[in-house]
């Protein structure tokens, strides 16, 4: 019993040291336009997710709903480093990735409420949306399943020689799945153009990484396969873009896969049904105050870039308008006809 208590104390100490690294001094600065773009795109995700949480609380969204609040810098920074034709695939905390790919907020929200105007015509819900047009391949509800699929997308890219890179996202919990390492092995063996983005928000479904993972440096998960990796401050969109630019270039140039561990943080529970009692309110408040990815950019806009407060407010107002329109559409659009159940069935 004493040994077990000591182990738990050790885990707690490790967890206290798990704060994202400070932004490196050599991270390239963003221009005014780049910061405005990052601010607008991250804020769209934040406001969309807040609205989704409200609709869920009103009973208008059923099933599971995993919000991306706090992690916005990861997907926006990576998308800023990607090129047209690169593909995105992720797990079930996926609304932010859809929006970052350019999918219409109305279609995403309508799918959450099960309406025919949704991206899967109301049949998929939060975890099963796709857009071939936007090169978004899901949204997958099985933990880690998207990693083998993302590796397959990379294989197709190499087979076709189209120069595209598969951006394959997973969480810290999924990083412990066996199929992830089978995928790593094949990707490195065949030098597939895949960037594995591990979004380490520290708690997976509800357990601290220090209690669930023997190796908590996820950037090293590919060492035995010879896959390079690095840890990135996932709360700083500049650091994310800088690291993603190098990783994507590595994969696109035929050097094989690359692992990016994005050290980030989710403000809400694992899903809307999670009270998140495994961490303190003070911890969440401290992360919001000290590391919020959107507030970092806002401060730079007002300070270094001398953007007027009115211009920032105009961006905020436009984003709220877009989100409110998506919510109105998602609650007024008709539900799909029952005959829709018989479509998209592969025999």
PDB file of N, CA, C and O in Angstrom, residues 63-118:
ATOM      1  N   UNK A  63     -26.149  11.930 -28.650  1.00  0.00           N
ATOM      2  CA  UNK A  63     -24.939  11.115 -28.681  1.00  0.00           C
ATOM      3  C   UNK A  63     -23.781  11.788 -27.981  1.00  0.00           C
ATOM      4  O   UNK A  63     -23.952  12.519 -27.007  1.00  0.00           O
ATOM      5  N   UNK A  64     -22.585  11.564 -28.486  1.00  0.00           N
ATOM      6  CA  UNK A  64     -21.388  12.140 -27.895  1.00  0.00           C
ATOM      7  C   UNK A  64     -21.026  13.449 -28.594  1.00  0.00           C
ATOM      8  O   UNK A  64     -21.328  13.651 -29.766  1.00  0.00           O
ATOM      9  N   UNK A  65     -20.368  14.312 -27.865  1.00  0.00           N
ATOM     10  CA  UNK A  65     -19.935  15.595 -28.427  1.00  0.00           C
ATOM     11  C   UNK A  65     -18.627  15.978 -27.738  1.00  0.00           C
ATOM     12  O   UNK A  65     -18.611  16.323 -26.558  1.00  0.00           O
ATOM     13  N   UNK A  66     -17.533  15.891 -28.478  1.00  0.00           N
ATOM     14  CA  UNK A  66     -16.196  16.163 -27.940  1.00  0.00           C
ATOM     15  C   UNK A  66     -15.724  17.514 -28.452  1.00  0.00           C
ATOM     16  O   UNK A  66     -15.506  17.686 -29.656  1.00  0.00           O
ATOM     17  N   UNK A  67     -15.552  18.467 -27.557  1.00  0.00           N
ATOM     18  CA  UNK A  67     -15.213  19.826 -27.951  1.00  0.00           C
ATOM     19  C   UNK A  67     -13.702  20.045 -28.010  1.00  0.00           C
ATOM     20  O   UNK A  67     -12.933  19.443 -27.269  1.00  0.00           O
ATOM     21  N   UNK A  68     -13.298  20.953 -28.891  1.00  0.00           N
ATOM     22  CA  UNK A  68     -11.893  21.218 -29.188  1.00  0.00           C
ATOM     23  C   UNK A  68     -11.393  22.491 -28.511  1.00  0.00           C
ATOM     24  O   UNK A  68     -10.320  22.987 -28.825  1.00  0.00           O
ATOM     25  N   UNK A  69     -12.154  23.021 -27.580  1.00  0.00           N
ATOM     26  CA  UNK A  69     -11.831  24.301 -26.954  1.00  0.00           C
ATOM     27  C   UNK A  69     -10.500  24.220 -26.192  1.00  0.00           C
ATOM     28  O   UNK A  69     -10.331  23.401 -25.299  1.00  0.00           O
ATOM     29  N   UNK A  70      -9.583  25.083 -26.567  1.00  0.00           N
ATOM     30  CA  UNK A  70      -8.249  25.120 -25.970  1.00  0.00           C
ATOM     31  C   UNK A  70      -7.165  24.609 -26.899  1.00  0.00           C
ATOM     32  O   UNK A  70      -5.989  24.959 -26.756  1.00  0.00           O
ATOM     33  N   UNK A  71      -7.540  23.779 -27.881  1.00  0.00           N
ATOM     34  CA  UNK A  71      -6.552  23.138 -28.753  1.00  0.00           C
ATOM     35  C   UNK A  71      -6.483  23.769 -30.144  1.00  0.00           C
ATOM     36  O   UNK A  71      -5.838  23.229 -31.050  1.00  0.00           O
ATOM     37  N   UNK A  72      -7.102  24.920 -30.321  1.00  0.00           N
ATOM     38  CA  UNK A  72      -7.286  25.490 -31.656  1.00  0.00           C
ATOM     39  C   UNK A  72      -5.983  25.769 -32.406  1.00  0.00           C
ATOM     40  O   UNK A  72      -5.939  25.684 -33.637  1.00  0.00           O
ATOM     41  N   UNK A  73      -4.921  26.097 -31.684  1.00  0.00           N
ATOM     42  CA  UNK A  73      -3.666  26.466 -32.348  1.00  0.00           C
ATOM     43  C   UNK A  73      -3.054  25.288 -33.094  1.00  0.00           C
ATOM     44  O   UNK A  73      -2.313  25.484 -34.067  1.00  0.00           O
ATOM     45  N   UNK A  74      -3.362  24.077 -32.656  1.00  0.00           N
ATOM     46  CA  UNK A  74      -2.745  22.908 -33.286  1.00  0.00           C
ATOM     47  C   UNK A  74      -3.183  22.783 -34.743  1.00  0.00           C
ATOM     48  O   UNK A  74      -2.357  22.810 -35.664  1.00  0.00           O
ATOM     49  N   UNK A  75      -4.476  22.641 -34.961  1.00  0.00           N
ATOM     50  CA  UNK A  75      -4.934  22.388 -36.327  1.00  0.00           C
ATOM     51  C   UNK A  75      -4.762  23.612 -37.222  1.00  0.00           C
ATOM     52  O   UNK A  75      -4.444  23.478 -38.413  1.00  0.00           O
ATOM     53  N   UNK A  76      -4.918  24.815 -36.684  1.00  0.00           N
ATOM     54  CA  UNK A  76      -4.751  26.008 -37.515  1.00  0.00           C
ATOM     55  C   UNK A  76      -3.283  26.189 -37.903  1.00  0.00           C
ATOM     56  O   UNK A  76      -2.964  26.500 -39.059  1.00  0.00           O
ATOM     57  N   UNK A  77      -2.380  25.971 -36.972  1.00  0.00           N
ATOM     58  CA  UNK A  77      -0.959  26.078 -37.292  1.00  0.00           C
ATOM     59  C   UNK A  77      -0.526  25.063 -38.332  1.00  0.00           C
ATOM     60  O   UNK A  77       0.243  25.383 -39.251  1.00  0.00           O
ATOM     61  N   UNK A  78      -1.011  23.831 -38.210  1.00  0.00           N
ATOM     62  CA  UNK A  78      -0.655  22.796 -39.187  1.00  0.00           C
ATOM     63  C   UNK A  78      -1.238  23.137 -40.555  1.00  0.00           C
ATOM     64  O   UNK A  78      -0.567  23.007 -41.581  1.00  0.00           O
ATOM     65  N   UNK A  79      -2.496  23.589 -40.581  1.00  0.00           N
ATOM     66  CA  UNK A  79      -3.110  23.943 -41.861  1.00  0.00           C
ATOM     67  C   UNK A  79      -2.393  25.113 -42.528  1.00  0.00           C
ATOM     68  O   UNK A  79      -2.311  25.173 -43.756  1.00  0.00           O
ATOM     69  N   UNK A  80      -1.874  26.024 -41.736  1.00  0.00           N
ATOM     70  CA  UNK A  80      -1.128  27.149 -42.308  1.00  0.00           C
ATOM     71  C   UNK A  80       0.162  26.675 -42.973  1.00  0.00           C
ATOM     72  O   UNK A  80       0.704  27.362 -43.849  1.00  0.00           O
ATOM     73  N   UNK A  81       0.642  25.511 -42.561  1.00  0.00           N
ATOM     74  CA  UNK A  81       1.877  24.964 -43.139  1.00  0.00           C
ATOM     75  C   UNK A  81       1.615  24.008 -44.289  1.00  0.00           C
ATOM     76  O   UNK A  81       2.544  23.652 -45.021  1.00  0.00           O
ATOM     77  N   UNK A  82       0.378  23.593 -44.470  1.00  0.00           N
ATOM     78  CA  UNK A  82       0.052  22.594 -45.491  1.00  0.00           C
ATOM     79  C   UNK A  82      -0.200  23.249 -46.839  1.00  0.00           C
ATOM     80  O   UNK A  82      -0.238  24.482 -46.966  1.00  0.00           O
ATOM     81  N   UNK A  83      -0.387  22.409 -47.851  1.00  0.00           N
ATOM     82  CA  UNK A  83      -0.678  22.884 -49.199  1.00  0.00           C
ATOM     83  C   UNK A  83      -1.981  22.263 -49.694  1.00  0.00           C
ATOM     84  O   UNK A  83      -2.440  21.253 -49.167  1.00  0.00           O
ATOM     85  N   UNK A  84      -2.564  22.867 -50.716  1.00  0.00           N
ATOM     86  CA  UNK A  84      -3.752  22.292 -51.324  1.00  0.00           C
ATOM     87  C   UNK A  84      -3.455  20.867 -51.792  1.00  0.00           C
ATOM     88  O   UNK A  84      -2.408  20.617 -52.406  1.00  0.00           O
ATOM     89  N   UNK A  85      -4.349  19.956 -51.475  1.00  0.00           N
ATOM     90  CA  UNK A  85      -4.151  18.563 -51.842  1.00  0.00           C
ATOM     91  C   UNK A  85      -3.727  17.693 -50.682  1.00  0.00           C
ATOM     92  O   UNK A  85      -3.927  16.468 -50.716  1.00  0.00           O
ATOM     93  N   UNK A  86      -3.134  18.286 -49.644  1.00  0.00           N
ATOM     94  CA  UNK A  86      -2.803  17.512 -48.447  1.00  0.00           C
ATOM     95  C   UNK A  86      -4.096  17.097 -47.762  1.00  0.00           C
ATOM     96  O   UNK A  86      -5.075  17.834 -47.754  1.00  0.00           O
ATOM     97  N   UNK A  87      -4.092  15.904 -47.184  1.00  0.00           N
ATOM     98  CA  UNK A  87      -5.305  15.379 -46.568  1.00  0.00           C
ATOM     99  C   UNK A  87      -5.232  15.427 -45.045  1.00  0.00           C
ATOM    100  O   UNK A  87      -4.144  15.421 -44.461  1.00  0.00           O
ATOM    101  N   UNK A  88      -6.399  15.461 -44.433  1.00  0.00           N
ATOM    102  CA  UNK A  88      -6.518  15.470 -42.972  1.00  0.00           C
ATOM    103  C   UNK A  88      -7.414  14.326 -42.540  1.00  0.00           C
ATOM    104  O   UNK A  88      -8.471  14.078 -43.128  1.00  0.00           O
ATOM    105  N   UNK A  89      -6.988  13.611 -41.522  1.00  0.00           N
ATOM    106  CA  UNK A  89      -7.805  12.568 -40.907  1.00  0.00           C
ATOM    107  C   UNK A  89      -7.544  12.612 -39.408  1.00  0.00           C
ATOM    108  O   UNK A  89      -6.417  12.884 -38.975  1.00  0.00           O
ATOM    109  N   UNK A  90      -8.578  12.407 -38.606  1.00  0.00           N
ATOM    110  CA  UNK A  90      -8.414  12.557 -37.158  1.00  0.00           C
ATOM    111  C   UNK A  90      -9.367  11.631 -36.419  1.00  0.00           C
ATOM    112  O   UNK A  90     -10.067  10.803 -37.025  1.00  0.00           O
ATOM    113  N   UNK A  91      -9.385  11.782 -35.101  1.00  0.00           N
ATOM    114  CA  UNK A  91     -10.280  10.983 -34.260  1.00  0.00           C
ATOM    115  C   UNK A  91     -11.620  11.669 -34.119  1.00  0.00           C
ATOM    116  O   UNK A  91     -12.123  12.302 -35.043  1.00  0.00           O
ATOM    117  N   UNK A  92     -12.206  11.578 -32.927  1.00  0.00           N
ATOM    118  CA  UNK A  92     -13.574  12.075 -32.780  1.00  0.00           C
ATOM    119  C   UNK A  92     -13.663  13.485 -32.189  1.00  0.00           C
ATOM    120  O   UNK A  92     -14.749  14.048 -32.119  1.00  0.00           O
ATOM    121  N   UNK A  93     -12.546  14.091 -31.798  1.00  0.00           N
ATOM    122  CA  UNK A  93     -12.559  15.512 -31.411  1.00  0.00           C
ATOM    123  C   UNK A  93     -12.252  16.291 -32.685  1.00  0.00           C
ATOM    124  O   UNK A  93     -11.168  16.842 -32.859  1.00  0.00           O
ATOM    125  N   UNK A  94     -13.240  16.354 -33.572  1.00  0.00           N
ATOM    126  CA  UNK A  94     -12.937  16.646 -34.968  1.00  0.00           C
ATOM    127  C   UNK A  94     -13.556  17.908 -35.553  1.00  0.00           C
ATOM    128  O   UNK A  94     -13.230  18.283 -36.678  1.00  0.00           O
ATOM    129  N   UNK A  95     -14.418  18.600 -34.833  1.00  0.00           N
ATOM    130  CA  UNK A  95     -15.081  19.769 -35.431  1.00  0.00           C
ATOM    131  C   UNK A  95     -14.077  20.837 -35.860  1.00  0.00           C
ATOM    132  O   UNK A  95     -14.235  21.466 -36.909  1.00  0.00           O
ATOM    133  N   UNK A  96     -13.042  21.050 -35.049  1.00  0.00           N
ATOM    134  CA  UNK A  96     -12.046  22.057 -35.371  1.00  0.00           C
ATOM    135  C   UNK A  96     -11.299  21.730 -36.648  1.00  0.00           C
ATOM    136  O   UNK A  96     -10.990  22.614 -37.451  1.00  0.00           O
ATOM    137  N   UNK A  97     -11.017  20.451 -36.850  1.00  0.00           N
ATOM    138  CA  UNK A  97     -10.298  20.033 -38.045  1.00  0.00           C
ATOM    139  C   UNK A  97     -11.157  20.252 -39.294  1.00  0.00           C
ATOM    140  O   UNK A  97     -10.660  20.641 -40.354  1.00  0.00           O
ATOM    141  N   UNK A  98     -12.464  20.011 -39.163  1.00  0.00           N
ATOM    142  CA  UNK A  98     -13.367  20.226 -40.292  1.00  0.00           C
ATOM    143  C   UNK A  98     -13.378  21.700 -40.689  1.00  0.00           C
ATOM    144  O   UNK A  98     -13.267  22.036 -41.879  1.00  0.00           O
ATOM    145  N   UNK A  99     -13.524  22.550 -39.711  1.00  0.00           N
ATOM    146  CA  UNK A  99     -13.572  23.981 -39.990  1.00  0.00           C
ATOM    147  C   UNK A  99     -12.241  24.472 -40.557  1.00  0.00           C
ATOM    148  O   UNK A  99     -12.212  25.308 -41.467  1.00  0.00           O
ATOM    149  N   UNK A 100     -11.142  23.948 -40.039  1.00  0.00           N
ATOM    150  CA  UNK A 100      -9.823  24.351 -40.525  1.00  0.00           C
ATOM    151  C   UNK A 100      -9.608  23.937 -41.976  1.00  0.00           C
ATOM    152  O   UNK A 100      -8.875  24.590 -42.715  1.00  0.00           O
ATOM    153  N   UNK A 101     -10.265  22.851 -42.383  1.00  0.00           N
ATOM    154  CA  UNK A 101     -10.158  22.377 -43.764  1.00  0.00           C
ATOM    155  C   UNK A 101     -11.037  23.182 -44.715  1.00  0.00           C
ATOM    156  O   UNK A 101     -10.973  22.984 -45.930  1.00  0.00           O
ATOM    157  N   UNK A 102     -11.859  24.055 -44.167  1.00  0.00           N
ATOM    158  CA  UNK A 102     -12.726  24.865 -45.005  1.00  0.00           C
ATOM    159  C   UNK A 102     -14.130  24.333 -45.168  1.00  0.00           C
ATOM    160  O   UNK A 102     -14.894  24.836 -46.009  1.00  0.00           O
ATOM    161  N   UNK A 103     -14.500  23.328 -44.397  1.00  0.00           N
ATOM    162  CA  UNK A 103     -15.870  22.826 -44.452  1.00  0.00           C
ATOM    163  C   UNK A 103     -16.822  23.880 -43.887  1.00  0.00           C
ATOM    164  O   UNK A 103     -16.486  24.593 -42.950  1.00  0.00           O
ATOM    165  N   UNK A 104     -18.004  23.983 -44.472  1.00  0.00           N
ATOM    166  CA  UNK A 104     -18.954  25.017 -44.091  1.00  0.00           C
ATOM    167  C   UNK A 104     -19.493  24.797 -42.674  1.00  0.00           C
ATOM    168  O   UNK A 104     -19.964  23.695 -42.361  1.00  0.00           O
ATOM    169  N   UNK A 105     -19.455  25.832 -41.822  1.00  0.00           N
ATOM    170  CA  UNK A 105     -19.990  25.678 -40.462  1.00  0.00           C
ATOM    171  C   UNK A 105     -21.446  25.222 -40.443  1.00  0.00           C
ATOM    172  O   UNK A 105     -21.840  24.440 -39.582  1.00  0.00           O
ATOM    173  N   UNK A 106     -22.242  25.680 -41.407  1.00  0.00           N
ATOM    174  CA  UNK A 106     -23.646  25.269 -41.451  1.00  0.00           C
ATOM    175  C   UNK A 106     -23.761  23.757 -41.624  1.00  0.00           C
ATOM    176  O   UNK A 106     -24.565  23.097 -40.955  1.00  0.00           O
ATOM    177  N   UNK A 107     -22.983  23.202 -42.546  1.00  0.00           N
ATOM    178  CA  UNK A 107     -23.040  21.771 -42.791  1.00  0.00           C
ATOM    179  C   UNK A 107     -22.544  20.949 -41.621  1.00  0.00           C
ATOM    180  O   UNK A 107     -23.082  19.879 -41.326  1.00  0.00           O
ATOM    181  N   UNK A 108     -21.506  21.456 -40.938  1.00  0.00           N
ATOM    182  CA  UNK A 108     -20.983  20.739 -39.768  1.00  0.00           C
ATOM    183  C   UNK A 108     -21.992  20.761 -38.633  1.00  0.00           C
ATOM    184  O   UNK A 108     -22.299  19.728 -38.030  1.00  0.00           O
ATOM    185  N   UNK A 109     -22.555  21.942 -38.351  1.00  0.00           N
ATOM    186  CA  UNK A 109     -23.514  22.049 -37.256  1.00  0.00           C
ATOM    187  C   UNK A 109     -24.788  21.270 -37.563  1.00  0.00           C
ATOM    188  O   UNK A 109     -25.379  20.645 -36.669  1.00  0.00           O
ATOM    189  N   UNK A 110     -25.223  21.291 -38.823  1.00  0.00           N
ATOM    190  CA  UNK A 110     -26.429  20.551 -39.191  1.00  0.00           C
ATOM    191  C   UNK A 110     -26.230  19.050 -39.033  1.00  0.00           C
ATOM    192  O   UNK A 110     -27.179  18.319 -38.708  1.00  0.00           O
ATOM    193  N   UNK A 111     -25.013  18.582 -39.250  1.00  0.00           N
ATOM    194  CA  UNK A 111     -24.758  17.157 -39.022  1.00  0.00           C
ATOM    195  C   UNK A 111     -24.810  16.838 -37.536  1.00  0.00           C
ATOM    196  O   UNK A 111     -25.288  15.774 -37.131  1.00  0.00           O
ATOM    197  N   UNK A 112     -24.342  17.769 -36.707  1.00  0.00           N
ATOM    198  CA  UNK A 112     -24.399  17.555 -35.261  1.00  0.00           C
ATOM    199  C   UNK A 112     -25.842  17.419 -34.784  1.00  0.00           C
ATOM    200  O   UNK A 112     -26.126  16.652 -33.850  1.00  0.00           O
ATOM    201  N   UNK A 113     -26.757  18.155 -35.412  1.00  0.00           N
ATOM    202  CA  UNK A 113     -28.164  18.099 -34.999  1.00  0.00           C
ATOM    203  C   UNK A 113     -28.959  17.074 -35.806  1.00  0.00           C
ATOM    204  O   UNK A 113     -30.176  16.967 -35.656  1.00  0.00           O
ATOM    205  N   UNK A 114     -28.286  16.333 -36.676  1.00  0.00           N
ATOM    206  CA  UNK A 114     -28.947  15.262 -37.410  1.00  0.00           C
ATOM    207  C   UNK A 114     -29.882  15.727 -38.501  1.00  0.00           C
ATOM    208  O   UNK A 114     -30.920  15.100 -38.739  1.00  0.00           O
ATOM    209  N   UNK A 115     -29.538  16.805 -39.216  1.00  0.00           N
ATOM    210  CA  UNK A 115     -30.398  17.343 -40.266  1.00  0.00           C
ATOM    211  C   UNK A 115     -29.875  16.965 -41.654  1.00  0.00           C
ATOM    212  O   UNK A 115     -28.690  16.665 -41.844  1.00  0.00           O
ATOM    213  N   UNK A 116     -30.760  17.020 -42.639  1.00  0.00           N
ATOM    214  CA  UNK A 116     -30.402  16.540 -43.977  1.00  0.00           C
ATOM    215  C   UNK A 116     -29.354  17.431 -44.647  1.00  0.00           C
ATOM    216  O   UNK A 116     -28.681  17.011 -45.586  1.00  0.00           O
ATOM    217  N   UNK A 117     -29.216  18.676 -44.176  1.00  0.00           N
ATOM    218  CA  UNK A 117     -28.203  19.562 -44.721  1.00  0.00           C
ATOM    219  C   UNK A 117     -26.820  19.334 -44.144  1.00  0.00           C
ATOM    220  O   UNK A 117     -25.879  20.048 -44.480  1.00  0.00           O
ATOM    221  N   UNK A 118     -26.667  18.318 -43.291  1.00  0.00           N
ATOM    222  CA  UNK A 118     -25.366  18.014 -42.719  1.00  0.00           C
ATOM    223  C   UNK A 118     -24.459  17.316 -43.714  1.00  0.00           C
ATOM    224  O   UNK A 118     -24.909  16.800 -44.740  1.00  0.00           O
TER     225      UNK A 118
END
